[in-house]
Tab-separated table of C-alpha atoms and ligand atoms in Angstrom:
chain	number	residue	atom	x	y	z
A	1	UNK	CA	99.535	123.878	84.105
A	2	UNK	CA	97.610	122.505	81.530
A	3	UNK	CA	94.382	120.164	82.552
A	4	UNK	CA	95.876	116.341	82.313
A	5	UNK	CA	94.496	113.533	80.011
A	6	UNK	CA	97.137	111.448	79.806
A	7	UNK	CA	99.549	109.944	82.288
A	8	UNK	CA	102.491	107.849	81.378
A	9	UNK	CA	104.326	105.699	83.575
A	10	UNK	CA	107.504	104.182	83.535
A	11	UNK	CA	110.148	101.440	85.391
A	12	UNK	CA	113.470	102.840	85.331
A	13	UNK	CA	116.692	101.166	86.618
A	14	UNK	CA	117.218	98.160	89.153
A	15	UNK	CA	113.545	96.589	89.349
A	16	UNK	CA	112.676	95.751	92.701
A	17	UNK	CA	108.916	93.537	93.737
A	18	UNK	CA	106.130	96.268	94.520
A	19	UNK	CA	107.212	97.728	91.111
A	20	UNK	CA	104.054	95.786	89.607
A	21	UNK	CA	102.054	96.845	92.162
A	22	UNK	CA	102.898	100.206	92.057
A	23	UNK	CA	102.136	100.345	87.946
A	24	UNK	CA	98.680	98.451	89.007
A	25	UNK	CA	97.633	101.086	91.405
A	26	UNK	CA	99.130	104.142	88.942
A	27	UNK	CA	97.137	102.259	85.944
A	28	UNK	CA	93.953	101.884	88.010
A	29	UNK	CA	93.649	105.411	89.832
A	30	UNK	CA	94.575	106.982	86.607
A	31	UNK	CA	91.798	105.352	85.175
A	32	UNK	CA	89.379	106.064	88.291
A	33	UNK	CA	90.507	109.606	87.276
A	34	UNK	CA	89.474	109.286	84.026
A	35	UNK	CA	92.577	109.982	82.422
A	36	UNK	CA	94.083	107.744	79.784
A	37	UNK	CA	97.391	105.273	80.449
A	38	UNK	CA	100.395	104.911	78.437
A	39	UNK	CA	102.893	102.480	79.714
A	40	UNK	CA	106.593	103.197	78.512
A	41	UNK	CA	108.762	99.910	78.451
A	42	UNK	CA	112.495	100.121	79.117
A	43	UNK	CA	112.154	103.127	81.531
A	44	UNK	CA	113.432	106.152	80.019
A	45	UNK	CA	114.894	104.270	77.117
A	46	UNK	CA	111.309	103.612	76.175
A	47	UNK	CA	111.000	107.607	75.967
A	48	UNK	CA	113.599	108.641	74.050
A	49	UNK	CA	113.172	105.287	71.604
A	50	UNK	CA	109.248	105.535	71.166
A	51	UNK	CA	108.237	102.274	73.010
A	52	UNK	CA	105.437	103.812	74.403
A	53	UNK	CA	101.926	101.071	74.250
A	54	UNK	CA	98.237	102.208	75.287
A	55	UNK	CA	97.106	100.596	78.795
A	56	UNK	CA	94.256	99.738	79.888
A	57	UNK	CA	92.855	98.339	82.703
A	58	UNK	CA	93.277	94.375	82.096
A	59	UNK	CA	97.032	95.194	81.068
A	60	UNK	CA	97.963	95.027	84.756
A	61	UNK	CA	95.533	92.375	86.051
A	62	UNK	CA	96.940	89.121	87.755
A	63	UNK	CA	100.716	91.165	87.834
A	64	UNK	CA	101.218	91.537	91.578
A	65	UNK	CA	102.312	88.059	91.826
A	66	UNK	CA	104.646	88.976	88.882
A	67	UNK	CA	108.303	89.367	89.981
A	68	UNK	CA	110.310	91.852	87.888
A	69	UNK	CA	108.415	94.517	86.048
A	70	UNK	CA	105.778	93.820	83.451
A	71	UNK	CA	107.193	97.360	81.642
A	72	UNK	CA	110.203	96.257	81.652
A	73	UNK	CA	113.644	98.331	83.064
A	74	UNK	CA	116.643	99.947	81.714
A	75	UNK	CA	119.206	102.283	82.617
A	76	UNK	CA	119.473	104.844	80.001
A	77	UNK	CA	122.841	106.943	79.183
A	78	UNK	CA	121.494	109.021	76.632
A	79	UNK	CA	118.874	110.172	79.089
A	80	UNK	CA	121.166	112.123	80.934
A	81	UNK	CA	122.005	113.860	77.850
A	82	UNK	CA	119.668	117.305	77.362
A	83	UNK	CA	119.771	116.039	73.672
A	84	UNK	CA	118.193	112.478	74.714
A	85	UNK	CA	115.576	114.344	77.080
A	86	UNK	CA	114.397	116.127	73.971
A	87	UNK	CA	113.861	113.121	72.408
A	88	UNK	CA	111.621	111.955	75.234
A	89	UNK	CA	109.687	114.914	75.625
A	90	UNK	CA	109.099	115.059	71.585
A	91	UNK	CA	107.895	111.455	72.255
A	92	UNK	CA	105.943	112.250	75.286
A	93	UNK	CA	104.626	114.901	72.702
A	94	UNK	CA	103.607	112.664	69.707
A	95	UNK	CA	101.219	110.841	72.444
A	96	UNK	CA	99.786	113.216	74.113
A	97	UNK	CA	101.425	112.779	77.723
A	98	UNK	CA	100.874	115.880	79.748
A	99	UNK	CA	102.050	113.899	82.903
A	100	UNK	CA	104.545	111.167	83.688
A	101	UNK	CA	104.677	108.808	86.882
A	102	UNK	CA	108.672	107.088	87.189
A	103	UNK	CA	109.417	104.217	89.675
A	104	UNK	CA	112.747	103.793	90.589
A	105	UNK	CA	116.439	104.304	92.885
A	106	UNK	CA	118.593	107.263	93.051
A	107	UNK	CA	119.521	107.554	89.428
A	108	UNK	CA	115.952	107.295	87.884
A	109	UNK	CA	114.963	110.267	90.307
A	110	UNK	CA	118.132	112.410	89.531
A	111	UNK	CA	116.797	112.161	85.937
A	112	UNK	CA	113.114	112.959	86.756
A	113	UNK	CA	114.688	115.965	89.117
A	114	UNK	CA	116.027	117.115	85.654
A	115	UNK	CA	113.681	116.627	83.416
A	116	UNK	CA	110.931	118.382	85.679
A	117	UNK	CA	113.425	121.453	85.922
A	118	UNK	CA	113.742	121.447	82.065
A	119	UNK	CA	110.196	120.738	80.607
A	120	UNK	CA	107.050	122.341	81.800
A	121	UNK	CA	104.984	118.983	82.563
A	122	UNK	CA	103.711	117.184	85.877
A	123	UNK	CA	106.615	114.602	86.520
A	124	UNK	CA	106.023	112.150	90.277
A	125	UNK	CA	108.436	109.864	91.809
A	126	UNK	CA	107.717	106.379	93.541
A	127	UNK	CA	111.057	105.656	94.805
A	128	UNK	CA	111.172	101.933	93.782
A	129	UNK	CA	114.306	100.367	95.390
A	130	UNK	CA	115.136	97.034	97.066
A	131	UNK	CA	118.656	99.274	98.410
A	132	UNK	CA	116.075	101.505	100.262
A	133	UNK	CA	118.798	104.260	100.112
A	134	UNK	CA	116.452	107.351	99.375
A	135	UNK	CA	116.083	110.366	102.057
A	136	UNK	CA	113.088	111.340	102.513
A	137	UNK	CA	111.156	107.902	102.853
A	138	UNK	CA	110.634	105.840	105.915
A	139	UNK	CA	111.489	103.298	103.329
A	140	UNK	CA	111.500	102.362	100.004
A	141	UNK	CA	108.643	99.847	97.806
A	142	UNK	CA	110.448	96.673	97.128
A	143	UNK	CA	113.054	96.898	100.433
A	144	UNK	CA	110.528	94.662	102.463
A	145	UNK	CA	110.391	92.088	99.967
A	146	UNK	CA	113.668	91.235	99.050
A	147	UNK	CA	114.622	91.655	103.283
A	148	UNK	CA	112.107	88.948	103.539
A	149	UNK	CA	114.066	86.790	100.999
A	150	UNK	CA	117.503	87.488	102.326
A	151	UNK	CA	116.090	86.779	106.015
A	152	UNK	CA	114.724	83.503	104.881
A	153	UNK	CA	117.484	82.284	102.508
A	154	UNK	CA	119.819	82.744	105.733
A	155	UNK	CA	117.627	80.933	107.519
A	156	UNK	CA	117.500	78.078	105.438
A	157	UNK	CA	121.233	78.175	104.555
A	158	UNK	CA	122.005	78.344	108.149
A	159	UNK	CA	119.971	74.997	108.759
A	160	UNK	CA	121.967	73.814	105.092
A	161	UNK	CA	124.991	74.174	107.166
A	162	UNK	CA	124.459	73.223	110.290
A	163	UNK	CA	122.832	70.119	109.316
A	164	UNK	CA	125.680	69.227	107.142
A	165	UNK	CA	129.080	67.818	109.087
A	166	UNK	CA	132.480	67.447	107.130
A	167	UNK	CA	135.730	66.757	108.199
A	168	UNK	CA	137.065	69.917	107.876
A	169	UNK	CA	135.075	73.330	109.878
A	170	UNK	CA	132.834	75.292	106.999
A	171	UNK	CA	133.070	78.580	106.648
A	172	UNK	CA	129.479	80.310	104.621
A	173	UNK	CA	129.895	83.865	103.265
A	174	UNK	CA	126.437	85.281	102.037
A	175	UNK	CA	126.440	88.285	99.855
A	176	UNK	CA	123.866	90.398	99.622
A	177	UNK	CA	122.974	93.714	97.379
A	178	UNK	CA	122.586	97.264	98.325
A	179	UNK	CA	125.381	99.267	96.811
A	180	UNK	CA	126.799	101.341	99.565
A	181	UNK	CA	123.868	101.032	102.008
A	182	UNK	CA	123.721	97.874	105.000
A	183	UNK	CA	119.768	98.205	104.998
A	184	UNK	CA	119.565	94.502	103.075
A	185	UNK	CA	122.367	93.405	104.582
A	186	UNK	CA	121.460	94.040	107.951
A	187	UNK	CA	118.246	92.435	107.015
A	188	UNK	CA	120.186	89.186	107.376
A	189	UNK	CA	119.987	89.265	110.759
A	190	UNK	CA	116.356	88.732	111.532
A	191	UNK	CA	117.129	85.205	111.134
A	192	UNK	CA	118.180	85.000	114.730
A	193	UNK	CA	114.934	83.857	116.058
A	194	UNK	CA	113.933	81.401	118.518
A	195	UNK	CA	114.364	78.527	115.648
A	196	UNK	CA	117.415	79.795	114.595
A	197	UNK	CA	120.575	81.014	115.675
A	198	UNK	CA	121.077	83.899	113.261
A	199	UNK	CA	124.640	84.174	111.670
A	200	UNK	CA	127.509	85.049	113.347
A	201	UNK	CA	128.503	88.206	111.653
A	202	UNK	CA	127.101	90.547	109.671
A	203	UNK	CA	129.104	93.427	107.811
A	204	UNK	CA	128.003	96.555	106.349
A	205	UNK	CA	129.369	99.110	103.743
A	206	UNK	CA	128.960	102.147	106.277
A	207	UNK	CA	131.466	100.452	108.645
A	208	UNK	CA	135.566	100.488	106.778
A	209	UNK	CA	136.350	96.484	106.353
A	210	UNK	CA	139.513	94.960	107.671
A	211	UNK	CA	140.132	92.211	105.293
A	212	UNK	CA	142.759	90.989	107.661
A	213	UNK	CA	140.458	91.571	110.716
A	214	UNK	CA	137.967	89.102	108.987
A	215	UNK	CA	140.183	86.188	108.855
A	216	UNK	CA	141.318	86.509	112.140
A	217	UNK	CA	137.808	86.835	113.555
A	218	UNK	CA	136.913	83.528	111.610
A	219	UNK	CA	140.047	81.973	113.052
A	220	UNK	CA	138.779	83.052	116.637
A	221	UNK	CA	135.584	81.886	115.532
A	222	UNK	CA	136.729	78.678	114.679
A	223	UNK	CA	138.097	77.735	117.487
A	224	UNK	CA	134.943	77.425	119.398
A	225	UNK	CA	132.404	76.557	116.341
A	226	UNK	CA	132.722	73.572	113.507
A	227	UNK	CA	130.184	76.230	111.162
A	228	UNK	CA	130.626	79.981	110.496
A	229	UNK	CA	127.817	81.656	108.743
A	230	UNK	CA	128.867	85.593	107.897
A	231	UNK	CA	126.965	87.778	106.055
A	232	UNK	CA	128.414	91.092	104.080
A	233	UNK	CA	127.112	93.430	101.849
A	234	UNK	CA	128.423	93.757	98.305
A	235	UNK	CA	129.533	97.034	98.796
A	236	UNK	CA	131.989	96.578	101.785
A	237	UNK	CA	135.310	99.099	101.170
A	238	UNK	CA	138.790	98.970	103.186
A	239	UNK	CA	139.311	101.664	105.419
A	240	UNK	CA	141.469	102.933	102.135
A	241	UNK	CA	138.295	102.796	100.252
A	242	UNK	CA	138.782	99.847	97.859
A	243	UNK	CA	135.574	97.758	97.359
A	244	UNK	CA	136.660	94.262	98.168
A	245	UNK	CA	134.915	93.124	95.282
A	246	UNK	CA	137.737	95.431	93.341
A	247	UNK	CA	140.200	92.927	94.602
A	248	UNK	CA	138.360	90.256	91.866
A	249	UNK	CA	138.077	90.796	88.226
A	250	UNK	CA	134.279	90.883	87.828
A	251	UNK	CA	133.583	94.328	89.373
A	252	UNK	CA	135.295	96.038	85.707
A	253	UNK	CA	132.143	97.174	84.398
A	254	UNK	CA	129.768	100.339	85.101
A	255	UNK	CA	126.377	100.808	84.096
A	256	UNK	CA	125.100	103.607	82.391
A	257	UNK	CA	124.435	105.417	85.702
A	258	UNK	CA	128.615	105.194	86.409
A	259	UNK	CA	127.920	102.237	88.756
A	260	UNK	CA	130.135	99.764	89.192
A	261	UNK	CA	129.103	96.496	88.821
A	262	UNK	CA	129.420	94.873	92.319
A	263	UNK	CA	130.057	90.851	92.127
A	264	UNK	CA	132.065	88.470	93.649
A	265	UNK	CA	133.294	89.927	97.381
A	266	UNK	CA	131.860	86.604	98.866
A	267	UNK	CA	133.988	84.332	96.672
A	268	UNK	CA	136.912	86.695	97.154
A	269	UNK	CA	136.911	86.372	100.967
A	270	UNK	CA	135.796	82.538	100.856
A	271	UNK	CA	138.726	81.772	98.776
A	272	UNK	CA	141.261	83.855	101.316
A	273	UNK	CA	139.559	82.564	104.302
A	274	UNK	CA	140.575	78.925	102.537
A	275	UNK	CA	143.716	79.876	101.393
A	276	UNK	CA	144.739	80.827	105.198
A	277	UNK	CA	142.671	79.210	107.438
A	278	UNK	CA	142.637	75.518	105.402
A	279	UNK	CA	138.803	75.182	106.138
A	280	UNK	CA	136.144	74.395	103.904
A	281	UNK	CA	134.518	77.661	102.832
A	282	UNK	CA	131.246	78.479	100.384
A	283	UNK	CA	130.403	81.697	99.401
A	284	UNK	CA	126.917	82.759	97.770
A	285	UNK	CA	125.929	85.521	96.022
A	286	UNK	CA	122.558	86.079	96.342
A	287	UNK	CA	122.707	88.336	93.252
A	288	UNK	CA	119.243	88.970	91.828
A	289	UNK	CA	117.493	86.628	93.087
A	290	UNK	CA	117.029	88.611	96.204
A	291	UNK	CA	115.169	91.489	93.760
A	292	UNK	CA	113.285	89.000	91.609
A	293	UNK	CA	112.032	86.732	94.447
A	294	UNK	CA	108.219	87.653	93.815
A	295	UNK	CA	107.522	83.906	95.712
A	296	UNK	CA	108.385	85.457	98.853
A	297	UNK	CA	107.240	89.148	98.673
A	298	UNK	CA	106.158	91.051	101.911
A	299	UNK	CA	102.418	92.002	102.080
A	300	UNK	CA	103.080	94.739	103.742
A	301	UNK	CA	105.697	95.819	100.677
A	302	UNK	CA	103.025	95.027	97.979
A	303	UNK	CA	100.072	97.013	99.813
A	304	UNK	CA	102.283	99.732	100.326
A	305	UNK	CA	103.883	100.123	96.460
A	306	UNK	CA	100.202	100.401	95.858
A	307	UNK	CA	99.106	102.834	98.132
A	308	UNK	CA	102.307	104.634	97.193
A	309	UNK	CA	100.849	104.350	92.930
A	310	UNK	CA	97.667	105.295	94.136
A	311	UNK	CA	98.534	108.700	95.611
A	312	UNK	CA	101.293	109.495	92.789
A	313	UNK	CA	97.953	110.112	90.509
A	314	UNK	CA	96.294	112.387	93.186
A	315	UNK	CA	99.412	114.483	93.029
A	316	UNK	CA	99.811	114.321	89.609
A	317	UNK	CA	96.062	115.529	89.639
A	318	UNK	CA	96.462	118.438	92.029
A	319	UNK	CA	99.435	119.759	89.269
A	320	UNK	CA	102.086	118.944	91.590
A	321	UNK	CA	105.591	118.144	89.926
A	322	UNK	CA	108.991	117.177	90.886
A	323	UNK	CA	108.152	115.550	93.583
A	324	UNK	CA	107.990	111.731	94.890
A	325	UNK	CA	105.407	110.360	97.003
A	326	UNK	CA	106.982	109.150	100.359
A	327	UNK	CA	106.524	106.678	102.885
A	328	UNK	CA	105.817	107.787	106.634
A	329	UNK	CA	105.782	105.585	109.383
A	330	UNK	CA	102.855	106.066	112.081
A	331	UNK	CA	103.464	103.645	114.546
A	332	UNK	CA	105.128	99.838	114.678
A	333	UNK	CA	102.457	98.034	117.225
A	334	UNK	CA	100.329	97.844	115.570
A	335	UNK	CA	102.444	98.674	112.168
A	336	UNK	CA	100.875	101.639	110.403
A	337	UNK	CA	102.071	103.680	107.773
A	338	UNK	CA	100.699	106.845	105.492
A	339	UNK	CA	102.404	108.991	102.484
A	340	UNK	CA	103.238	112.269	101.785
A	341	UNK	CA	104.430	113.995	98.807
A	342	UNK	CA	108.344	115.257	98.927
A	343	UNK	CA	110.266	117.271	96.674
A	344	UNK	CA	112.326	115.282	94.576
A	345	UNK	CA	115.311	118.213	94.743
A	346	UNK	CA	116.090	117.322	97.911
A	347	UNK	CA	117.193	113.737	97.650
A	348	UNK	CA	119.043	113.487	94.687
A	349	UNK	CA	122.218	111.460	94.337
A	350	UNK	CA	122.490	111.701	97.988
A	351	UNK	CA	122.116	107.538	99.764
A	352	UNK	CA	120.816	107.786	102.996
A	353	UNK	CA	122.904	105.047	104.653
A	354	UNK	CA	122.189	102.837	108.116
A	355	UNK	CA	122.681	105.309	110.855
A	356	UNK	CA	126.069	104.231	113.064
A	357	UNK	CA	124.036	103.673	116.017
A	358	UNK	CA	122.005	100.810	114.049
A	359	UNK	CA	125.316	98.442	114.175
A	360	UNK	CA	127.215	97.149	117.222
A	361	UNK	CA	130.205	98.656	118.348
A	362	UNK	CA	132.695	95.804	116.646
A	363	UNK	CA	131.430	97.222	113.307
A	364	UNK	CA	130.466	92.990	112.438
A	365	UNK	CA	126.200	92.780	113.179
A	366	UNK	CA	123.009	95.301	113.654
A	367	UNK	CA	121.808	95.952	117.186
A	368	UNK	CA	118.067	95.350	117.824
A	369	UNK	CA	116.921	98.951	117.038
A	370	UNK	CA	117.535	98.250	113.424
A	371	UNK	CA	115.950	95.227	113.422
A	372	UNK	CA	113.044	96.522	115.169
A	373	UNK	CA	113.005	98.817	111.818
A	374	UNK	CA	113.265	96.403	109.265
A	375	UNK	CA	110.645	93.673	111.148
A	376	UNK	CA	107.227	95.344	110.493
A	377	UNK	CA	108.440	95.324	106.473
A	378	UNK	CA	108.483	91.792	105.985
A	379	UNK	CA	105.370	90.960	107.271
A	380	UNK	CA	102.734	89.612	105.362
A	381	UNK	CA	102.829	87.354	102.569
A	382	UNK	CA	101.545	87.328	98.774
A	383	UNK	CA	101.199	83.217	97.600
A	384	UNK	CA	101.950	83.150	94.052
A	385	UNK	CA	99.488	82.018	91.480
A	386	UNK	CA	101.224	78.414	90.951
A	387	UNK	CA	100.477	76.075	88.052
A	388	UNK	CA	101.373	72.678	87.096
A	389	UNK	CA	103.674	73.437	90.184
A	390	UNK	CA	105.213	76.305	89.664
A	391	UNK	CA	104.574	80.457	90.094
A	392	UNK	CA	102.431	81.552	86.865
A	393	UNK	CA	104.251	84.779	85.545
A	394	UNK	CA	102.330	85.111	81.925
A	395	UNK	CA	99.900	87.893	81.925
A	396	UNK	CA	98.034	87.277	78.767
A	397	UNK	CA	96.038	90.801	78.551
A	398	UNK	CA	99.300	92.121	77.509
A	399	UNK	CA	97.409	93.071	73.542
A	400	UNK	CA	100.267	94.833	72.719
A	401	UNK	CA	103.671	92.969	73.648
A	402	UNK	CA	104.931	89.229	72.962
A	403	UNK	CA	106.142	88.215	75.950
A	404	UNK	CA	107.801	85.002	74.225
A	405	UNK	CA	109.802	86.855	71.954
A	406	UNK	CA	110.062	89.893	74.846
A	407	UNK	CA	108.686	92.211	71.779
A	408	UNK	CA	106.813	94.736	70.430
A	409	UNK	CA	104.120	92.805	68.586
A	410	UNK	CA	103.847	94.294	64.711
A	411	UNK	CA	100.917	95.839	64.162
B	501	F6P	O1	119.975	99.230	92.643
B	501	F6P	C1	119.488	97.977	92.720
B	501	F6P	C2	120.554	96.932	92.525
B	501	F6P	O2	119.989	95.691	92.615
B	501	F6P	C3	121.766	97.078	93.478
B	501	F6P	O3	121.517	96.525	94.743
B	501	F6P	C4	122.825	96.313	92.726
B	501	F6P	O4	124.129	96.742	93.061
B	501	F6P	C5	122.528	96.710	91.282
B	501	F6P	O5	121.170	97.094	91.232
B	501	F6P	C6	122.769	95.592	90.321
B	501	F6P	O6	122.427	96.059	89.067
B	501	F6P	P1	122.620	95.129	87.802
B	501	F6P	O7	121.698	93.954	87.955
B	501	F6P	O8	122.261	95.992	86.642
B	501	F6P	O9	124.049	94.713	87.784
């Protein structure tokens, strides 16, 4: 394999906090390495449609604080077409890339999987995921983050209700992201603490939901407690294997990866739970907020997307390709972690879901061996840069792109 000089990297698919990390640590060992950066914006997109910008080292100071990612994401269609990969590597061609660094979930590393089986150049994985549904890794960059913002949102909407008395009993349903994995879900429940009660349920897509079930538990619920708080993952299915989210009309659409777009099981249930238990009910959709909440990112989560960036280039380096650097966990008192490089062919399009054994027997909360797994990844925290008040996001080295206008400046 060719000696390296230049290594692009890219954000591909649903960003996740860390991801700015992990490009600052990429950027920076790259540079220790003395190769030359080329950041692609838009993920593969930015391949096969040329928006490919020298970086430098400046480009990606002050951008952990960032949420998002300062490359920007997409989820590219034509990618998956050999015709569209062609495109990229003529791209990757015209500047001089001999080795490419991708950060992203499931789909993004299907496509680097393929690209590294069809072209002849150094491609590594950071698998850069808040739904932390990727074998191979401990865990994912970006999981302990947004677990840390679902934990403390339920907190705080817990106290919302609870301090909050109306006639009629309240009913809370929180929904929360992760596809057809429980790990954010179940992340929920960390907000049982000694200041806080926790909610009362918690349900995950690995268990089949009983829609009918539900209400009745609420009803039983009810009957003792004024305030329900339950908690369920936007990709719970009926033991038939209908989303619920299927039963409302915003879950029509797929993204270019075939997804479909998961919204609204909360309001769905809220508005049954209404219907037939005459209770006041709220549901709330956490949507991205839970992925963009850089205000309340782990330290833990942020050190390790950059340890994670940091080691991609050493692989990169030693000619190693199709593979992803993973996350290994050493011990949990004290917390320590290390990486290892995995090959990318063996996780592909495969979610590694929340073991059985990690949820209690009624199929509605996580027993304390998953929370012991998801506790070390929260810990830590990054303050945000705030000015006149408020988190400072601009990153004004940025030569090359007008972040205003969210374009490629004309040269
Ligand atoms: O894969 C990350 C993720 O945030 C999923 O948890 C969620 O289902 C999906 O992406 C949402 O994607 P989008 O914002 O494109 O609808």
């Amino acid at each position: 394999m060719a000696k390296i000089k230049t290594i692009g990297v890219l954000t591909s698919g649903g960003d996740a906090p860390g991801m700015n990390a992990a490009i600052r640590a990429v950027t920076r060992a790259a540079i220790s390495h003395e190769f030359n950066v080329k950041g692609i914006y838009r993920g593969y997109r930015g391949l096969v449609e040329n928006e490919i910008v020298d970086f430098h080292a400046e480009d990606v100071s002050n951008i952990i604080h960032r949420g998002g990612t300062i490359l920007r994401t997409a989820r590219c269609k034509e990618f998956m077409t050999p015709e569209g990969r062609q495109k990229a590597y003529d791209n990757m061609r015209k500047h001089d890339i001999d080795a490419l660094v991708v950060i992203g979930g499931d789909g993004t590393l299907t496509g680097a999987k393929q690209f590294a089986s069809e072209f002849d150049i150094p491609i590594v994985g950071i698998p850069g995921t808040i739904d932390n549904d990727l074998y191979g890794t401990d865990h994912c960059p970006g999981f302990g983050s947004a677990a840390k913002y679902i934990a403390t949102s339920t907190k705080e909407i817990i106290r919302d209700a609870m301090g909050f008395s109306y006639k009629k009993k309240n009913v809370n349903i929180i929904e929360v992201m992760g596809r057809n994995a429980g790990w954010l879900t179940g992340a929920a429940g960390l907000s049982r603490s000694e200041d806080c009660e926790g909610p009362d349920l918690i349900y995950l897509p690995e268990v089949a939901f009983d829609i009918a079930g539900f209400v009745q538990t609420i009803k039983e619920l009810l009957e003792k407690k004024d305030v329900i708080v339950a908690v369920v993952s936007e990709g719970i299915k009926t033991p038939e294997g209908k989303y619920v989210c299927e039963y409302t009309a915003g879950s029509s659409t797929t993204d270019a990866f075939g997804h479909i777009q998961m919204t609204g099981t909360a309001s769905y249930l809220a508005q049954l739970v209404q219907s037939e238990l005459g209770c006041k009910t709220r549901a709330i959709e956490l949507s991205t907020l839970q992925r963009a909440a850089a205000h309340m990112a782990s330290r833990v989560d942020v050190d390790e997307a950059f340890s994670v960036g940091g080691a991609t280039i050493k692989a990169a380096d030693e000619g190693s390709s199709g593979v992803m650097v993973v996350i290994d966990r050493v011990s949990d008192d004290p917390y320590q972690s290390t990486t290892h490089v995995f090959d990318v062919h063996r996780i592909a399009n495969d979610e590694k879901v929340v073991p059985r054994k990690w949820i209690n027997k009624a199929g509605n909360y996580v027993t304390e061996e998953f929370l012991d797994y998801v506790r070390p990844l929260i810990q830590g925290h990054y303050t945000p840069m705030m000015v006149e008040g408020l988190p400072r996001h601009l990153n004004v080295n940025m030569k090359d792109y007008d972040w205003v206008t969210d374009t490629k400046k004309k040269k």
